[in-house]
XYZ file of C-alpha atoms in Angstrom:
279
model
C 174.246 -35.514 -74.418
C 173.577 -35.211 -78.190
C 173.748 -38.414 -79.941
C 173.698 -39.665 -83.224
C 171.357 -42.145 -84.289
C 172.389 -45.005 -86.507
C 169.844 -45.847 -89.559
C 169.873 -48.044 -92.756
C 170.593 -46.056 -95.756
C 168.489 -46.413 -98.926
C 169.335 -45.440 -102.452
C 168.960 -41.963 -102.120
C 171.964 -42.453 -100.352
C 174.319 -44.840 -102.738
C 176.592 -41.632 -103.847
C 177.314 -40.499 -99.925
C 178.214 -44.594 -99.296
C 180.197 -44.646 -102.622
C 182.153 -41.622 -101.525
C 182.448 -42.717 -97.886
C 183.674 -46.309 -99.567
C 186.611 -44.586 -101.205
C 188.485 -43.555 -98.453
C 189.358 -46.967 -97.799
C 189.591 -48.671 -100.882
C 190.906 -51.837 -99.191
C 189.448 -52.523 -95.577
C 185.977 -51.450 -97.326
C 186.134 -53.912 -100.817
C 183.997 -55.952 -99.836
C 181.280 -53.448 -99.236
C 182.012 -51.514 -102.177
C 181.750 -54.389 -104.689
C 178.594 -55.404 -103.055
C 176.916 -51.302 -102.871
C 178.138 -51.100 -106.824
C 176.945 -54.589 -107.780
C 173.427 -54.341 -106.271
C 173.270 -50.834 -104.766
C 171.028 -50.096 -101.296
C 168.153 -51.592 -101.413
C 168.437 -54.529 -98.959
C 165.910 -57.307 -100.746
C 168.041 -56.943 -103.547
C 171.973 -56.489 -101.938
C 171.334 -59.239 -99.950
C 172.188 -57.624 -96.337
C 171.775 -54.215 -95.278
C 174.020 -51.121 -94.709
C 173.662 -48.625 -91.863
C 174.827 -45.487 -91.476
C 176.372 -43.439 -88.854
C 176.134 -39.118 -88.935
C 173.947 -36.694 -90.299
C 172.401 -36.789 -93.735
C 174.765 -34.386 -94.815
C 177.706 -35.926 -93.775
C 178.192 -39.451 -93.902
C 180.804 -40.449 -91.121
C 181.346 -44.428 -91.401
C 178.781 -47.762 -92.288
C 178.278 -50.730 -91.508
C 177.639 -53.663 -93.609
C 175.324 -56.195 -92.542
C 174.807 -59.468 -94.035
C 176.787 -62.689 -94.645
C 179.392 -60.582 -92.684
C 179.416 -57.717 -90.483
C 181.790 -54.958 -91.760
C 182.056 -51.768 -90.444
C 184.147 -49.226 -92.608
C 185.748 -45.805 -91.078
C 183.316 -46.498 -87.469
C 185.319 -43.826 -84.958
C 184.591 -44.941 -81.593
C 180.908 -43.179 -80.878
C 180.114 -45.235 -84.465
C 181.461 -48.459 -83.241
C 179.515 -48.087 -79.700
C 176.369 -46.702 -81.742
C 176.358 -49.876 -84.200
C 176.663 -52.132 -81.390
C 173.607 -50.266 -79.346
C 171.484 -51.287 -82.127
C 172.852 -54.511 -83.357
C 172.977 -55.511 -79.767
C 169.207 -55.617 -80.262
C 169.234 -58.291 -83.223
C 169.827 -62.136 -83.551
C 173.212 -63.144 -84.854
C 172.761 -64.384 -88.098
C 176.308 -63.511 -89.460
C 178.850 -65.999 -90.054
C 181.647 -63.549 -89.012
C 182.959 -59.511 -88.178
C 185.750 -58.930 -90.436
C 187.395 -55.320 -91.061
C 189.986 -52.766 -89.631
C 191.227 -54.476 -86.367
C 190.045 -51.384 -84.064
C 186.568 -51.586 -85.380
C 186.197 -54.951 -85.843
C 187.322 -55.417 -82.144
C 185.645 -52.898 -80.762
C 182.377 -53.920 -81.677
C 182.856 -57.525 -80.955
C 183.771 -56.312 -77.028
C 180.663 -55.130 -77.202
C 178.454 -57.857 -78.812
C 180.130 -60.750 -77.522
C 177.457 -61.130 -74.015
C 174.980 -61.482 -76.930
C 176.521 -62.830 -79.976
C 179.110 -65.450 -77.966
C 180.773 -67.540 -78.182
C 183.281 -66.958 -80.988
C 184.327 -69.927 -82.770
C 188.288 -68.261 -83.554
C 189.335 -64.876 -83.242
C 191.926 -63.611 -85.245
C 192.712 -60.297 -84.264
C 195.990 -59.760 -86.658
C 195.647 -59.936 -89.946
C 198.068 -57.998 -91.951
C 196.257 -55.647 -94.617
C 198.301 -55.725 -97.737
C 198.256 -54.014 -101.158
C 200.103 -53.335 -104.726
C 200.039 -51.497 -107.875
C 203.606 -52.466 -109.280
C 204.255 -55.778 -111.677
C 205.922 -58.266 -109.499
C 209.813 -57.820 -109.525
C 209.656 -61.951 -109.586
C 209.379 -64.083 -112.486
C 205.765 -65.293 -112.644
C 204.595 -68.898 -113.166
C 203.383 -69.105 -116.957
C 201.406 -72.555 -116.386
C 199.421 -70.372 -113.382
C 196.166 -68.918 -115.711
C 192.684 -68.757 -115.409
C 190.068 -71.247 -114.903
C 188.105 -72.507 -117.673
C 184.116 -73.223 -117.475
C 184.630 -76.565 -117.756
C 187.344 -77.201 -115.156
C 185.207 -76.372 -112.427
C 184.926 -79.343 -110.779
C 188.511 -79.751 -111.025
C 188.764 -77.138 -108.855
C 185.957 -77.356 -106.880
C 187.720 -80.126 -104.349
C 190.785 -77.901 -103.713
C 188.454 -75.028 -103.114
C 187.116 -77.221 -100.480
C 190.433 -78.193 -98.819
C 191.164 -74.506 -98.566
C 187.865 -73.423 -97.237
C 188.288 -75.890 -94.811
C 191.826 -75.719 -93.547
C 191.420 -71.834 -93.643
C 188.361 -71.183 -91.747
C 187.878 -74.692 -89.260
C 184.953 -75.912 -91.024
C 184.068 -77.361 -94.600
C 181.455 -75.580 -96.845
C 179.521 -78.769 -97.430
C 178.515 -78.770 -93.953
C 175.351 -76.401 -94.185
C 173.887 -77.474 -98.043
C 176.044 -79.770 -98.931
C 178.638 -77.194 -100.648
C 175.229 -76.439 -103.146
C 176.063 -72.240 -102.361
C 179.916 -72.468 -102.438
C 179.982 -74.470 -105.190
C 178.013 -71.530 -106.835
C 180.329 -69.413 -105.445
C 183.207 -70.817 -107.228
C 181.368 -71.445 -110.510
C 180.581 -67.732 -110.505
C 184.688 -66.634 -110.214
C 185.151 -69.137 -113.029
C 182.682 -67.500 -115.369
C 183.972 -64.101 -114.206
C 187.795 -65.188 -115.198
C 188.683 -64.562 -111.448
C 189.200 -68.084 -110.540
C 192.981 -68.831 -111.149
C 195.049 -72.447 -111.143
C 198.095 -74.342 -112.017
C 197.266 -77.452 -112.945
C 199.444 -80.878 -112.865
C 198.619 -83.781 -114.542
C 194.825 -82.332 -114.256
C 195.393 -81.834 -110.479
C 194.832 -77.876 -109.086
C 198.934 -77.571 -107.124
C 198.017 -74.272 -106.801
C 194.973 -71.912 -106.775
C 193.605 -68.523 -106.244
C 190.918 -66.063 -106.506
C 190.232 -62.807 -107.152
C 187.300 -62.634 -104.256
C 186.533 -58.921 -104.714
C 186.823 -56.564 -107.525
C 185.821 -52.987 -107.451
C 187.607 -49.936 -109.180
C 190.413 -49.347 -107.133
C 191.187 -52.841 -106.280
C 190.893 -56.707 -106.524
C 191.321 -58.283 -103.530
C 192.632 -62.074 -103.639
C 191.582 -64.649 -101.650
C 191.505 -68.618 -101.558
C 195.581 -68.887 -101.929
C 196.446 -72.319 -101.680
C 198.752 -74.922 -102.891
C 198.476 -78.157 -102.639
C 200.384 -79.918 -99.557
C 202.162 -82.659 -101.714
C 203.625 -79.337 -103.075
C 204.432 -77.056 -100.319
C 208.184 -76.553 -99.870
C 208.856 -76.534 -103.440
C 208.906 -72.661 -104.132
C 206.207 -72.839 -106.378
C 204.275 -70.285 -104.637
C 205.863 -67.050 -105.161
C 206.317 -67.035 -108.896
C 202.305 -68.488 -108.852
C 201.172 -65.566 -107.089
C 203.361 -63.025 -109.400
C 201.387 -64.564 -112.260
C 197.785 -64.122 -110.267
C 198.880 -60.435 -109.573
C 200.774 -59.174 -113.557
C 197.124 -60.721 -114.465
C 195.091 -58.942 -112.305
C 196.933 -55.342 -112.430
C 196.876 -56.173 -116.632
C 193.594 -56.666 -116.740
C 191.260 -56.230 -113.450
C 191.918 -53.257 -111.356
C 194.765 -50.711 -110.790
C 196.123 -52.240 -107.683
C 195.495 -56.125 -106.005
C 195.425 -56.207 -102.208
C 194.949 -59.498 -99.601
C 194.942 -59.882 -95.826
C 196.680 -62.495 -94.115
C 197.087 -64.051 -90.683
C 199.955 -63.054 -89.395
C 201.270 -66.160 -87.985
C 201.607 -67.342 -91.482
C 204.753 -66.615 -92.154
C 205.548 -68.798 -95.133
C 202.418 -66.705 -97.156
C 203.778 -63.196 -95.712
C 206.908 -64.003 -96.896
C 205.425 -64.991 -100.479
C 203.781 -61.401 -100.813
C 206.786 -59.391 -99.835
C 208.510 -61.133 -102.742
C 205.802 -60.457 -104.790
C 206.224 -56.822 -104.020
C 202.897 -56.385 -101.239
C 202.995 -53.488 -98.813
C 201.151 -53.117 -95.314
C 198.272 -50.657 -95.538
C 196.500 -51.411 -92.413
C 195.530 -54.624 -89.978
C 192.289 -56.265 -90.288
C 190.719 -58.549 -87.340
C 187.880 -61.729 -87.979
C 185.478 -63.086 -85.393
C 184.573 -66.502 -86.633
C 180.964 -67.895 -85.534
């Protein structure tokens, strides 16, 4: 049987990625802003990207760093990637991407990558490019430089109830509070704040040219229940469509109901399911 090996691109290669990338503007963000930030070269993107099909056509990839994301892997890419990942420590905190492929390839890692801390294997892939039909929040704006550690502890308390486990844990929060300095300088780091206390935040996580993708929603619990969340997010998404990227996009768990609820108002659409493994 004629197979088709798997290998890590290089630079030559950025234009058949970028291309590839495009097809799915959403699922593949994260990839994309990382390939157009920092290109192929793996000591300087900080992970590496592998590619499945001949060199003169580019069927899916596979990014490999912080995260593993596979983007468009049919199911010969998703078996291939595993075949040689198989082969490599874990040192990714999670597999995020479209459910199939994220799935797939966690069926087939999990003897040697196992235990999973969660799995989340439903995660509603939404998107936009219409203003909200909602009134937005005008006290919900952007972070200034020197409210970062303002927001810094409600970053935390999101981090933590979102993924199980605090961000101080491994450096004592030295990298993630980078992290969120970095959106603030960027002006993708948004708040409403309440007698200087963050009630609600957000960020815009990844930007690339078709889309910024929000992450890090979050309002405070003291203010949950109030209704304060819809017309926050309208103002995080009129901002973003104004002045970031032609559409804004998020993925959700899908047994959060109250925050599905909040992006239907807010005038989100489904454009495909996403899955996580958490380590």
């Amino acid at each position: 049987m004629l197979t088709v090996p798997v290998r890590q691109l290089g630079e030559s290669e950025r234009r058949a990625v970028e291309q590839l990338l495009d097809l799915d503007p959403y699922a593949g963000a994260q990839v994309a802003e990382r390939v157009a930030e920092r290109g192929l070269a793996w000591w300087r993107a900080e992970g590496r990207v592998f590619g499945y099909g001949s060199r003169r056509h580019l069927e899916s990839v596979c990014w490999l760093g912080g995260n593993l994301t596979p983007v468009l892997a049919s199911g010969p890419a998703v078996a291939a990637f595993a075949d040689l990942l198989a082969e490599e420590d874990r040192l990714c905190s999670s597999i995020v991407g479209r459910a199939d492929e994220v799935l797939g390839l966690w069926d087939r890692l999990s003897a040697t990558w196992g235990p999973a801390r969660d799995i989340r294997p439903n995660q509603p892939l939404l998107a936009t490019d219409s203003m909200p039909a909602v009134p937005a929040d005008p006290h919900v704006r952007c972070v200034r430089r020197g409210e970062t550690d303002r927001l810094f502890p409600a970053a935390v308390a999101m981090y933590t109830e979102e993924v199980g486990v605090s961000p101080l844990a491994e450096d004592g929060g030295r990298g993630y509070r980078c992290r969120v300095a970095d959106l603030v300088r960027a002006g993708r780091a948004y708040a409403r704040f309440v007698d200087g206390a963050v009630v609600f935040k957000a960020e815009l996580a990844v930007v690339t040219r078709r889309t910024a993708q929000v992450q890090g929603v979050w309002v405070a619990p003291e203010w949950r229940g109030r209704g304060i969340a819809t017309a926050a997010m309208a103002a995080v998404v009129r901002d973003a469509l104004q002045r970031v990227a032609p559409t804004v996009s998020l993925y959700v768990n899908d047994f959060n109901l109250p925050a599905r609820r909040v992006y239907e108002r807010c005038g989100f659409r489904p454009v495909g399911t996403l899955a996580t493994v958490l380590f």
